[in-house]
Amino acid sequence: MSTSPAGTGEAVPTLPLAATPAPLGPKPPKNPWLALVLSLFPGLGQVYNGQPAKAFVFFSGWVGSIYGAAEIDPFPFAFLIPFVYLYNLIDAFRTASLINARALGGLPTPEEETFESPLWGGSLLVLGLLLLLNNLGWLHLAALARYWPVALIVAGAAFLYGSIQRRREPPVHRGPESSTETRDGSVL
């Protein structure tokens, strides 16, 4: 308790002001650190982020790298094990952070969601087909081991081409969208 002077010279007791809590902002939907910890088992962080196809690709890539190092040829596959594992951790943390930024209004929502693109399904299809052909004896993956750098060259060229194409496209500036406008641009 404290005292405050009254007008006639006598002190009037007052109670201390209660501390008012600061208003809490909206809670982010995903915890990036939890996504990172869950990704210690490859793919679990992506499941937490709502990306089951990406989770399956990361898990399959990790297991496939271990299988390839043990059964096919240790050289390229042994290097892929830590690469897939670490990229899985980074991707889970980064994706959870992007989800939070979009949910809290920091980043615009992309028009086409690229988290679950058809490329993930296509890569699973090709990987499954290669493993099936190897198991049936129609394709001997160990014989292709000397040509594995071609896959890196093709992937690097695809990333480089995509990056150059995105830089050439002029940025699209959009005004505020009308509440009566639908996603395809038609007006209700």
PDB file of N, CA and C in Angstrom, residues 39-74:
ATOM      1  N   SER A  39      11.585 -34.216 -36.970  1.00  0.00           N
ATOM      2  CA  SER A  39      12.303 -34.651 -38.169  1.00  0.00           C
ATOM      3  C   SER A  39      13.576 -35.409 -37.858  1.00  0.00           C
ATOM      4  N   LEU A  40      13.896 -35.579 -36.579  1.00  0.00           N
ATOM      5  CA  LEU A  40      15.019 -36.464 -36.261  1.00  0.00           C
ATOM      6  C   LEU A  40      14.721 -37.863 -36.785  1.00  0.00           C
ATOM      7  N   PHE A  41      13.434 -38.207 -36.878  1.00  0.00           N
ATOM      8  CA  PHE A  41      13.009 -39.386 -37.631  1.00  0.00           C
ATOM      9  C   PHE A  41      12.509 -38.851 -38.965  1.00  0.00           C
ATOM     10  N   PRO A  42      13.222 -39.082 -40.072  1.00  0.00           N
ATOM     11  CA  PRO A  42      12.919 -38.432 -41.347  1.00  0.00           C
ATOM     12  C   PRO A  42      11.458 -38.571 -41.780  1.00  0.00           C
ATOM     13  N   GLY A  43      10.867 -37.424 -42.081  1.00  0.00           N
ATOM     14  CA  GLY A  43       9.502 -37.360 -42.577  1.00  0.00           C
ATOM     15  C   GLY A  43       8.475 -36.968 -41.536  1.00  0.00           C
ATOM     16  N   LEU A  44       8.770 -37.148 -40.264  1.00  0.00           N
ATOM     17  CA  LEU A  44       7.790 -36.850 -39.222  1.00  0.00           C
ATOM     18  C   LEU A  44       7.511 -35.352 -39.113  1.00  0.00           C
ATOM     19  N   GLY A  45       8.525 -34.527 -39.310  1.00  0.00           N
ATOM     20  CA  GLY A  45       8.320 -33.073 -39.286  1.00  0.00           C
ATOM     21  C   GLY A  45       7.444 -32.610 -40.439  1.00  0.00           C
ATOM     22  N   GLN A  46       7.567 -33.260 -41.594  1.00  0.00           N
ATOM     23  CA  GLN A  46       6.726 -32.916 -42.735  1.00  0.00           C
ATOM     24  C   GLN A  46       5.281 -33.347 -42.488  1.00  0.00           C
ATOM     25  N   VAL A  47       5.089 -34.479 -41.815  1.00  0.00           N
ATOM     26  CA  VAL A  47       3.728 -34.893 -41.445  1.00  0.00           C
ATOM     27  C   VAL A  47       3.127 -33.858 -40.499  1.00  0.00           C
ATOM     28  N   TYR A  48       3.905 -33.386 -39.531  1.00  0.00           N
ATOM     29  CA  TYR A  48       3.454 -32.347 -38.605  1.00  0.00           C
ATOM     30  C   TYR A  48       3.062 -31.074 -39.358  1.00  0.00           C
ATOM     31  N   ASN A  49       3.803 -30.753 -40.424  1.00  0.00           N
ATOM     32  CA  ASN A  49       3.510 -29.566 -41.224  1.00  0.00           C
ATOM     33  C   ASN A  49       2.362 -29.788 -42.205  1.00  0.00           C
ATOM     34  N   GLY A  50       1.809 -30.983 -42.265  1.00  0.00           N
ATOM     35  CA  GLY A  50       0.682 -31.263 -43.153  1.00  0.00           C
ATOM     36  C   GLY A  50       1.102 -31.589 -44.571  1.00  0.00           C
ATOM     37  N   GLN A  51       2.262 -32.208 -44.738  1.00  0.00           N
ATOM     38  CA  GLN A  51       2.780 -32.552 -46.063  1.00  0.00           C
ATOM     39  C   GLN A  51       3.124 -34.043 -46.121  1.00  0.00           C
ATOM     40  N   PRO A  52       2.128 -34.902 -46.203  1.00  0.00           N
ATOM     41  CA  PRO A  52       2.419 -36.343 -46.166  1.00  0.00           C
ATOM     42  C   PRO A  52       3.192 -36.842 -47.382  1.00  0.00           C
ATOM     43  N   ALA A  53       2.960 -36.287 -48.559  1.00  0.00           N
ATOM     44  CA  ALA A  53       3.699 -36.751 -49.739  1.00  0.00           C
ATOM     45  C   ALA A  53       5.181 -36.419 -49.608  1.00  0.00           C
ATOM     46  N   LYS A  54       5.482 -35.220 -49.143  1.00  0.00           N
ATOM     47  CA  LYS A  54       6.875 -34.835 -48.948  1.00  0.00           C
ATOM     48  C   LYS A  54       7.510 -35.693 -47.857  1.00  0.00           C
ATOM     49  N   ALA A  55       6.747 -36.012 -46.820  1.00  0.00           N
ATOM     50  CA  ALA A  55       7.255 -36.868 -45.747  1.00  0.00           C
ATOM     51  C   ALA A  55       7.634 -38.243 -46.293  1.00  0.00           C
ATOM     52  N   PHE A  56       6.786 -38.783 -47.147  1.00  0.00           N
ATOM     53  CA  PHE A  56       7.053 -40.099 -47.711  1.00  0.00           C
ATOM     54  C   PHE A  56       8.294 -40.063 -48.599  1.00  0.00           C
ATOM     55  N   VAL A  57       8.468 -38.982 -49.349  1.00  0.00           N
ATOM     56  CA  VAL A  57       9.650 -38.858 -50.214  1.00  0.00           C
ATOM     57  C   VAL A  57      10.919 -38.772 -49.370  1.00  0.00           C
ATOM     58  N   PHE A  58      10.899 -37.974 -48.302  1.00  0.00           N
ATOM     59  CA  PHE A  58      12.083 -37.871 -47.453  1.00  0.00           C
ATOM     60  C   PHE A  58      12.411 -39.208 -46.791  1.00  0.00           C
ATOM     61  N   PHE A  59      11.393 -39.870 -46.261  1.00  0.00           N
ATOM     62  CA  PHE A  59      11.630 -41.152 -45.620  1.00  0.00           C
ATOM     63  C   PHE A  59      12.143 -42.173 -46.637  1.00  0.00           C
ATOM     64  N   SER A  60      11.520 -42.211 -47.810  1.00  0.00           N
ATOM     65  CA  SER A  60      11.948 -43.156 -48.855  1.00  0.00           C
ATOM     66  C   SER A  60      13.360 -42.839 -49.331  1.00  0.00           C
ATOM     67  N   GLY A  61      13.678 -41.561 -49.462  1.00  0.00           N
ATOM     68  CA  GLY A  61      15.028 -41.180 -49.882  1.00  0.00           C
ATOM     69  C   GLY A  61      16.075 -41.594 -48.863  1.00  0.00           C
ATOM     70  N   TRP A  62      15.740 -41.443 -47.592  1.00  0.00           N
ATOM     71  CA  TRP A  62      16.671 -41.820 -46.530  1.00  0.00           C
ATOM     72  C   TRP A  62      16.864 -43.337 -46.499  1.00  0.00           C
ATOM     73  N   VAL A  63      15.759 -44.081 -46.509  1.00  0.00           N
ATOM     74  CA  VAL A  63      15.841 -45.542 -46.496  1.00  0.00           C
ATOM     75  C   VAL A  63      16.481 -46.049 -47.786  1.00  0.00           C
ATOM     76  N   GLY A  64      16.113 -45.434 -48.918  1.00  0.00           N
ATOM     77  CA  GLY A  64      16.703 -45.837 -50.196  1.00  0.00           C
ATOM     78  C   GLY A  64      18.198 -45.596 -50.237  1.00  0.00           C
ATOM     79  N   SER A  65      18.660 -44.518 -49.621  1.00  0.00           N
ATOM     80  CA  SER A  65      20.102 -44.245 -49.574  1.00  0.00           C
ATOM     81  C   SER A  65      20.825 -45.286 -48.730  1.00  0.00           C
ATOM     82  N   ILE A  66      20.205 -45.662 -47.621  1.00  0.00           N
ATOM     83  CA  ILE A  66      20.810 -46.705 -46.780  1.00  0.00           C
ATOM     84  C   ILE A  66      20.842 -48.033 -47.539  1.00  0.00           C
ATOM     85  N   TYR A  67      19.744 -48.361 -48.212  1.00  0.00           N
ATOM     86  CA  TYR A  67      19.684 -49.590 -49.003  1.00  0.00           C
ATOM     87  C   TYR A  67      20.728 -49.566 -50.120  1.00  0.00           C
ATOM     88  N   GLY A  68      20.811 -48.423 -50.814  1.00  0.00           N
ATOM     89  CA  GLY A  68      21.775 -48.307 -51.901  1.00  0.00           C
ATOM     90  C   GLY A  68      23.210 -48.420 -51.424  1.00  0.00           C
ATOM     91  N   ALA A  69      23.512 -47.841 -50.254  1.00  0.00           N
ATOM     92  CA  ALA A  69      24.872 -47.932 -49.720  1.00  0.00           C
ATOM     93  C   ALA A  69      25.208 -49.367 -49.325  1.00  0.00           C
ATOM     94  N   ALA A  70      24.219 -50.113 -48.844  1.00  0.00           N
ATOM     95  CA  ALA A  70      24.472 -51.479 -48.401  1.00  0.00           C
ATOM     96  C   ALA A  70      24.451 -52.486 -49.544  1.00  0.00           C
ATOM     97  N   GLU A  71      23.573 -52.293 -50.509  1.00  0.00           N
ATOM     98  CA  GLU A  71      23.346 -53.319 -51.522  1.00  0.00           C
ATOM     99  C   GLU A  71      23.857 -52.969 -52.919  1.00  0.00           C
ATOM    100  N   ILE A  72      23.873 -51.711 -53.289  1.00  0.00           N
ATOM    101  CA  ILE A  72      24.209 -51.360 -54.670  1.00  0.00           C
ATOM    102  C   ILE A  72      25.672 -50.931 -54.766  1.00  0.00           C
ATOM    103  N   ASP A  73      25.980 -49.739 -54.252  1.00  0.00           N
ATOM    104  CA  ASP A  73      27.342 -49.220 -54.301  1.00  0.00           C
ATOM    105  C   ASP A  73      27.482 -48.187 -53.198  1.00  0.00           C
ATOM    106  N   PRO A  74      28.439 -48.357 -52.323  1.00  0.00           N
ATOM    107  CA  PRO A  74      28.516 -47.429 -51.190  1.00  0.00           C
ATOM    108  C   PRO A  74      28.860 -45.999 -51.576  1.00  0.00           C
TER     109      PRO A  74
END
